[in-house]
């Protein structure tokens, strides 16, 4: 992978847009370049920009707040990197914005995109998917990328010098092996948690809560005694209740006899009162044959009344038509007169209108001419006014410009010294940079001096501490050996001659037997349930078959009844239809009211409105409606029975199928149970649930004993292993401490020598700084300035830059002011000439406009005198419209008049026809009425009024008949009931069940019920104790299963924890660190042999994380890493960093590398070696950037990316080659 180009905007302190092209210019030519600048200027920001463009985040900021990388007080930021991988070029971009592009706006969601440049294709990815796609393309996630591209040379230098305890933490940090510590801790914690869960389950089982067999037997015997006593109490209560019921029945019979006698007396009173109603009913029956004839007379009278009403309606219609015809004739005459008047007015007005229209045209033309002249005059006046204002403004600007020119020339004469500042600024800036670098170098040298001084103190303290630890280790080693011997003796005693495999086999056999017995218990319980359900289904099937037979019989009976009812209904329907033809006037009678005139005949007396004379529903209609309702009811009942029958049949079929299925299930369960019996070589009955449970509990107890022994043995073995490891650790630690004591003596001497060297460097840097300071003071004297302190540097640069820019601006402004003075004088002369011309032209237009206005007023006066203010077109149009409207109305009135005449003729014809029809109906009615009265007289009735008074309605006939029958039936029934009740009372008294009264019986029954209730309570308490005991048994069985399952889970995590687990994560982490370091040494040696063939890195055989150096020039002798010189240490740490880059990149070639610091502690010769090493590495085709403050390194690497701090906490960036800035870097400054 190779970084080709980087472009970014507003990243950290680098405000604005910048681009760095690694494929062109000096960076491509050099291959090896430096990234330089003061502390905080933004050197690391270049690496941040690359990382955020690829992965959307920066390690030092994290993923939560990506906006932290954005320059303060800016509204947007982006980073775009172009990289090449396996000859394919991609461009990845990251961007973030604030709302409305305002610096105080709300942060918007991050945008990311990825493009393949050779095909110019933007990949279809969501922003969140881009980092994963880049990881897929490059094979590197963010952390591996940082370890691959950013060489950890400085970290490895510290690793080589670290103590053993610190070495693991450093290696974990460098290589990213933290995950192995987490795995180790998680395995340890999970083992601990699962063991706690197991202990909690085991503590739930407490056998002391269960009842003993003797206690259960005693409770059962108590239960049987209580049940016998309860039965006796129940029998006594039943006997008393029978006696109470006997007394209640006698009292009830006596009460019934008294009630029936009262009802007989009431019935006799009702029969006496009914005699008058019975006589009227008899008279009604005698007149009943004349009912049809009476109905015909009534119908004919209603017909006459209706025809009289129809005649009056025709007379009213004729009068209305005549009135309408006369009114339209008058309206026709009025419209003819109005038309004549309008036509006369039009002939008079037409000549005046034509003359007025000619005058209006002349006025419009003259007005247009006046408006044009007026507008032109206004434009001339506005132009003249603008010219006057512009002339005054030019005179004012000319005076102001002259004053500014004089002030500017005075300032330039006073500050003539600054004319040379622009030429001398580069020299001043160079001296300032040198002084700043010397100050930084002095601070670094001072820091290094203090570092070595402190290192000597630490080494001497460590030497003393190691001696104390070595003594303590000897004591602990002897104690550990004694513990191991005693624990081995205890282990042999516990085993009693049995091996672990033998114990496992016994446990496995018991577990299998317990599992089989639990399954057999479940099968037996299911078998019992199946038998109970089968019995219920058999009972249900018998009930359903009886229901089906009964329902079928009922349905057949209803079908026969329905067919007979339908025949009777059809016959009655024909009779009803004939009767309805004579009742057509019934609706008209409903609108008549007593005392109000009839609209047909004008009569005030309405005999047929009286409810007694209304036509009531006939018996035939009532019977037909009842039969119709009966048919519908029978059909509904028949359908409901059919639906019930279908439901019964469906339920019967389902019950038979369910019973058969249960039988199959029962046989299957019985077969499985017998199979398990054979496996266990037992003869359990499937109904013997208790026997199966007891056998399972016995085997489970034997298995628990085996498991308890296994746990104790494993615990002892685990403790033995722990002690053995501790013994080995103590031995290794003692050997390591001895080696460290010897090594520390050498290091103390070396560190003291380094301390002396750093003191010499401090003196040299101080003298060089004084020399540069004096040279700069001499140069700044003519500008009234002195060499600034480090804290004053930014203010000094701002002042000098401001003064230089101000002098240049004033000089340029002086030239601009002189040119403006000449241009303004020429412009003023031209404006004054134009102003004179416009004034003369305005006076001419004013005279012409006055003449045209006078002519316009004369024409307007003539027009008003002729036609006033009226619009001639509107007047003419109004008159013509009035004539057209009058003609339209005239035609409409003529049409309406013809229509009214035709309506009047038709109304006259209808009236004549109605009068003729009425005469015929009256004659028929008079004849029918005379015949009916003659028939009445023969029956002994004088008039129709007498007939109406005697004749009853159908409801009255039915009610009276029903009432008579009811009274007769009640008399017979009550007499029979009285006799029957007396006989029943005598019979009941003869039983003589008790001599006690009801109160005595109630008292005895309550006492016995209280005793029975107490017995029931005692029985309930015993039942509850037995139920709780059974529940505990089931609960303990379920808990045993949970314990077995949890035991398996814990064993799995316990084995894993023994292998890799530890509370601090060190066990697995140290193992992984050892493997990683071995692989890292292999990869590092491949690079080291290229850098220098003298050395090779090797792991010390007795220490996981200790390295040593092999010297090929000294017969492959080995020596510790602390013995390396500064240059040798740099070579080894660089090789390790390159090896880590290879390890992290997963065989992907990395052609872009960066090294951050690590050169500050090198002397001149070692630094030369380091640079030569990097140049050799660059020759392999890699692009290498070195981030450093070391002045000598800056002078040696002439190709640089320089960063300079500016005011406001921002920096600038430039690519320079030999001190000359390269082009194409800055896009936004």
XYZ file of N, CA and C in Angstrom, residues 878-1016:
417
model
N -76.953 50.882 -23.948
C -78.022 50.718 -22.967
C -79.400 50.790 -23.630
N -79.580 51.780 -24.560
C -80.883 51.941 -25.244
C -81.191 50.718 -26.102
N -80.184 50.267 -26.867
C -80.413 49.103 -27.733
C -80.701 47.840 -26.891
N -80.042 47.693 -25.772
C -80.282 46.527 -24.912
C -81.687 46.537 -24.330
N -82.193 47.767 -23.995
C -83.553 47.869 -23.461
C -84.579 47.412 -24.493
N -84.336 47.765 -25.803
C -85.265 47.350 -26.876
C -85.248 45.828 -27.014
N -84.028 45.212 -27.009
C -83.920 43.758 -27.160
C -84.562 43.027 -25.980
N -84.343 43.543 -24.751
C -84.942 42.921 -23.572
C -86.459 42.958 -23.639
N -87.015 44.110 -24.114
C -88.483 44.247 -24.229
C -89.039 43.256 -25.242
N -88.358 43.080 -26.365
C -88.808 42.115 -27.388
C -88.795 40.676 -26.829
N -87.726 40.372 -26.072
C -87.629 39.019 -25.503
C -88.775 38.754 -24.538
N -89.053 39.743 -23.658
C -90.151 39.580 -22.717
C -91.490 39.436 -23.421
N -91.661 40.187 -24.520
C -92.919 40.136 -25.272
C -93.173 38.736 -25.832
N -92.102 38.109 -26.397
C -92.262 36.762 -26.944
C -92.559 35.748 -25.840
N -91.911 35.942 -24.675
C -92.135 35.026 -23.566
C -93.564 35.098 -23.045
N -94.118 36.340 -22.970
C -95.492 36.517 -22.495
C -96.483 35.904 -23.476
N -96.234 36.050 -24.773
C -97.121 35.442 -25.777
C -97.171 33.919 -25.632
N -95.990 33.309 -25.408
C -95.956 31.856 -25.244
C -96.705 31.425 -23.985
N -96.497 32.160 -22.873
C -97.177 31.813 -21.630
C -98.695 31.962 -21.776
N -99.158 32.985 -22.523
C -100.593 33.219 -22.728
C -101.211 32.051 -23.486
N -100.527 31.535 -24.536
C -101.049 30.406 -25.306
C -101.137 29.153 -24.444
N -100.128 28.959 -23.588
C -100.111 27.786 -22.702
C -101.242 27.859 -21.681
N -101.525 29.059 -21.138
C -102.614 29.236 -20.165
C -103.973 28.989 -20.813
N -104.160 29.416 -22.067
C -105.426 29.195 -22.781
C -105.696 27.702 -22.964
N -104.615 26.936 -23.291
C -104.764 25.488 -23.487
C -105.113 24.800 -22.166
N -104.513 25.237 -21.052
C -104.798 24.649 -19.750
C -106.248 24.898 -19.341
N -106.772 26.097 -19.642
C -108.170 26.434 -19.294
C -109.149 25.531 -20.039
N -108.861 25.221 -21.300
C -109.739 24.341 -22.088
C -109.770 22.939 -21.490
N -108.598 22.415 -21.089
C -108.535 21.063 -20.524
C -109.267 20.981 -19.184
N -109.146 21.999 -18.338
C -109.809 22.015 -17.039
C -111.328 22.000 -17.203
N -111.866 22.700 -18.204
C -113.320 22.723 -18.460
C -113.813 21.324 -18.808
N -113.070 20.574 -19.607
C -113.475 19.220 -20.007
C -113.460 18.270 -18.810
N -112.400 18.361 -17.917
C -112.314 17.475 -16.772
C -113.475 17.706 -15.807
N -113.905 18.962 -15.618
C -115.017 19.292 -14.710
C -116.315 18.665 -15.193
N -116.598 18.694 -16.495
C -117.843 18.125 -17.035
C -117.887 16.618 -16.819
N -116.739 15.945 -16.995
C -116.678 14.494 -16.808
C -116.908 14.112 -15.353
N -116.346 14.885 -14.407
C -116.494 14.581 -12.981
C -117.931 14.750 -12.520
N -118.641 15.747 -13.028
C -120.044 15.970 -12.635
C -120.920 14.803 -13.065
N -120.655 14.273 -14.235
C -121.442 13.136 -14.744
C -121.212 11.885 -13.898
N -119.942 11.629 -13.519
C -119.584 10.443 -12.717
C -120.209 10.521 -11.319
N -120.245 11.713 -10.725
C -120.796 11.899 -9.390
C -122.294 11.595 -9.365
N -123.022 12.004 -10.371
C -124.463 11.774 -10.429
C -124.765 10.282 -10.397
N -124.017 9.477 -11.145
C -124.219 8.027 -11.191
C -123.970 7.406 -9.814
N -122.873 7.776 -9.138
C -122.521 7.195 -7.826
C -123.572 7.528 -6.770
N -124.131 8.743 -6.782
C -125.145 9.115 -5.789
C -126.387 8.228 -5.927
N -126.826 7.955 -7.138
C -128.017 7.123 -7.352
C -127.771 5.709 -6.815
N -126.564 5.150 -7.079
C -126.251 3.795 -6.599
C -126.250 3.740 -5.069
N -125.670 4.744 -4.409
C -125.597 4.770 -2.942
C -126.987 4.811 -2.319
N -127.913 5.648 -2.858
C -129.250 5.769 -2.282
C -129.985 4.430 -2.326
N -129.840 3.673 -3.412
C -130.510 2.375 -3.537
C -129.937 1.376 -2.529
N -128.576 1.299 -2.422
C -127.947 0.346 -1.509
C -128.314 0.646 -0.057
N -128.400 1.924 0.326
C -128.710 2.315 1.700
C -130.145 1.911 2.042
N -131.091 2.090 1.119
C -132.505 1.731 1.379
C -132.647 0.228 1.581
N -131.970 -0.583 0.778
C -132.022 -2.043 0.924
C -131.463 -2.480 2.283
N -130.359 -1.856 2.737
C -129.736 -2.246 4.011
C -130.645 -1.915 5.199
N -131.320 -0.732 5.172
C -132.210 -0.339 6.269
C -133.403 -1.278 6.374
N -133.918 -1.756 5.228
C -135.031 -2.696 5.230
C -134.621 -4.006 5.916
N -133.389 -4.484 5.614
C -132.887 -5.724 6.233
C -132.712 -5.543 7.732
N -132.265 -4.361 8.191
C -132.080 -4.094 9.613
C -133.409 -4.176 10.358
N -134.426 -3.582 9.787
C -135.729 -3.569 10.440
C -136.250 -4.997 10.644
N -135.952 -5.879 9.671
C -136.398 -7.267 9.811
C -135.702 -7.941 11.006
N -134.488 -7.507 11.385
C -133.747 -8.064 12.527
C -134.078 -7.341 13.828
N -135.010 -6.380 13.762
C -135.407 -5.661 14.965
C -134.532 -4.483 15.279
N -133.815 -3.950 14.281
C -132.911 -2.799 14.478
C -133.443 -1.654 13.633
N -133.679 -0.461 14.245
C -134.372 0.621 13.543
C -133.481 1.384 12.575
N -132.185 1.600 12.873
C -131.329 2.460 12.028
C -129.877 1.953 12.029
N -129.102 2.633 11.123
C -127.671 2.283 11.072
C -126.972 2.628 12.384
N -127.401 3.713 13.072
C -126.775 4.100 14.335
C -126.976 3.012 15.387
N -128.248 2.427 15.436
C -128.486 1.334 16.384
C -127.595 0.132 16.059
N -127.430 -0.116 14.748
C -126.584 -1.257 14.332
C -125.134 -1.051 14.795
N -124.636 0.157 14.608
C -123.250 0.435 15.015
C -123.067 0.314 16.522
N -124.135 0.727 17.279
C -124.030 0.667 18.740
C -124.003 -0.775 19.239
N -124.764 -1.678 18.547
C -124.837 -3.086 18.982
C -123.622 -3.863 18.487
N -123.224 -3.603 17.267
C -122.193 -4.436 16.633
C -120.833 -4.240 17.314
N -120.190 -5.329 17.628
C -118.864 -5.309 18.290
C -117.750 -5.484 17.250
N -116.579 -4.951 17.601
C -115.410 -5.192 16.736
C -114.889 -6.601 16.963
N -114.049 -7.051 16.056
C -113.496 -8.411 16.170
C -112.708 -8.565 17.465
N -111.950 -7.506 17.870
C -111.179 -7.580 19.105
C -112.116 -7.718 20.308
N -113.281 -6.937 20.272
C -114.222 -7.022 21.394
C -114.881 -8.394 21.446
N -115.227 -8.947 20.267
C -115.842 -10.280 20.237
C -114.869 -11.310 20.787
N -113.653 -11.226 20.305
C -112.651 -12.205 20.739
C -112.367 -12.071 22.226
N -112.265 -10.813 22.718
C -111.975 -10.600 24.135
C -113.114 -11.080 25.022
N -114.378 -10.774 24.632
C -115.527 -11.181 25.448
C -115.664 -12.695 25.493
N -115.498 -13.331 24.324
C -115.584 -14.797 24.271
C -114.495 -15.438 25.122
N -113.291 -14.899 24.982
C -112.163 -15.452 25.741
C -112.359 -15.263 27.240
N -112.938 -14.107 27.614
C -113.158 -13.816 29.028
C -114.187 -14.785 29.631
N -115.265 -15.055 28.874
C -116.304 -15.982 29.358
C -115.716 -17.373 29.559
N -114.947 -17.819 28.551
C -114.346 -19.153 28.653
C -113.376 -19.220 29.823
N -112.610 -18.122 30.048
C -111.625 -18.084 31.120
C -112.301 -18.187 32.489
N -113.403 -17.461 32.657
C -114.105 -17.494 33.938
C -114.675 -18.880 34.215
N -115.268 -19.510 33.182
C -115.798 -20.861 33.374
C -114.694 -21.861 33.696
N -113.576 -21.742 32.945
C -112.438 -22.666 33.179
C -111.857 -22.475 34.571
N -111.753 -21.201 35.025
C -111.175 -20.920 36.345
C -112.034 -21.535 37.448
N -113.347 -21.471 37.283
C -114.233 -22.020 38.316
C -114.025 -23.519 38.473
N -113.910 -24.229 37.311
C -113.695 -25.688 37.366
C -112.319 -25.996 37.937
N -111.309 -25.265 37.467
C -109.924 -25.532 37.909
C -109.758 -25.302 39.400
N -110.271 -24.188 39.920
C -110.090 -23.863 41.332
C -110.778 -24.897 42.228
N -111.941 -25.375 41.803
C -112.626 -26.398 42.605
C -111.802 -27.674 42.667
N -111.226 -28.060 41.510
C -110.383 -29.261 41.469
C -109.129 -29.102 42.303
N -108.469 -27.902 42.237
C -107.240 -27.660 42.997
C -107.497 -27.705 44.495
N -108.622 -27.176 44.925
C -108.941 -27.162 46.361
C -109.091 -28.585 46.896
N -109.792 -29.424 46.135
C -109.995 -30.803 46.561
C -108.669 -31.558 46.593
N -107.842 -31.366 45.554
C -106.552 -32.077 45.468
C -105.628 -31.682 46.619
N -105.541 -30.368 46.932
C -104.654 -29.886 47.994
C -105.089 -30.410 49.358
N -106.401 -30.496 49.618
C -106.876 -31.024 50.907
C -106.452 -32.483 51.079
N -106.624 -33.281 49.994
C -106.225 -34.700 50.096
C -104.716 -34.821 50.354
N -103.897 -33.993 49.662
C -102.424 -34.050 49.823
C -102.023 -33.658 51.235
N -102.719 -32.688 51.861
C -102.405 -32.252 53.222
C -102.678 -33.386 54.208
N -103.810 -34.075 54.058
C -104.126 -35.169 54.963
C -103.084 -36.287 54.848
N -102.676 -36.560 53.609
C -101.681 -37.615 53.379
C -100.344 -37.271 54.039
N -99.888 -35.996 53.891
C -98.599 -35.589 54.440
C -98.606 -35.618 55.966
N -99.723 -35.217 56.581
C -99.801 -35.231 58.055
C -99.726 -36.636 58.594
N -100.209 -37.610 57.817
C -100.198 -39.004 58.290
C -98.780 -39.564 58.404
N -97.713 -38.909 57.764
C -96.326 -39.425 57.819
C -95.721 -39.238 59.211
N -96.050 -38.179 59.904
C -95.632 -37.924 61.283
C -94.108 -38.141 61.461
N -93.252 -37.325 60.739
C -91.798 -37.509 60.794
C -91.187 -37.022 62.106
N -91.736 -36.037 62.765
C -91.153 -35.518 64.005
C -92.218 -34.823 64.826
N -91.957 -34.770 66.172
C -92.827 -34.004 67.058
C -92.240 -32.643 67.395
N -90.958 -32.407 66.979
C -90.280 -31.131 67.274
C -90.798 -30.037 66.337
N -90.644 -28.799 66.832
C -91.000 -27.676 65.952
C -89.783 -27.270 65.122
N -89.961 -26.316 64.197
C -88.899 -25.906 63.246
C -87.711 -25.268 63.958
N -87.946 -24.478 65.017
C -86.846 -23.802 65.726
C -85.916 -24.804 66.388
N -86.466 -25.865 67.019
C -85.630 -26.880 67.661
C -84.781 -27.616 66.631
N -85.413 -27.953 65.489
C -84.662 -28.654 64.430
C -83.514 -27.783 63.901
N -83.755 -26.482 63.710
C -82.721 -25.570 63.206
C -81.549 -25.484 64.171
N -81.833 -25.415 65.475
C -80.762 -25.330 66.464
C -79.887 -26.578 66.427
N -80.529 -27.794 66.362
C -79.752 -29.041 66.327
C -78.878 -29.111 65.073
N -79.459 -28.703 63.924
C -78.694 -28.789 62.652
C -77.484 -27.856 62.667
N -77.627 -26.641 63.179
C -76.511 -25.689 63.218
C -75.373 -26.206 64.094
N -75.711 -26.851 65.235
C -74.658 -27.389 66.108
C -73.864 -28.480 65.397
N -74.595 -29.388 64.702
C -73.890 -30.486 63.994
C -73.061 -29.918 62.834
N -73.562 -28.917 62.097
C -72.805 -28.318 60.975
C -71.534 -27.641 61.463
N -71.581 -27.056 62.645
C -70.378 -26.432 63.215
C -69.307 -27.470 63.494
N -69.739 -28.634 64.027
C -68.789 -29.719 64.287
C -68.207 -30.249 62.972
N -69.054 -30.374 61.943
C -68.562 -30.865 60.644
C -67.584 -29.865 60.011
N -67.855 -28.571 60.144
C -66.962 -27.549 59.590
C -65.582 -27.611 60.230
N -65.567 -27.862 61.533
C -64.277 -27.966 62.227
C -63.487 -29.169 61.717
N -64.199 -30.279 61.482
C -63.530 -31.475 60.955
C -62.980 -31.218 59.549
N -63.771 -30.510 58.737
C -63.318 -30.195 57.378
C -62.059 -29.320 57.407
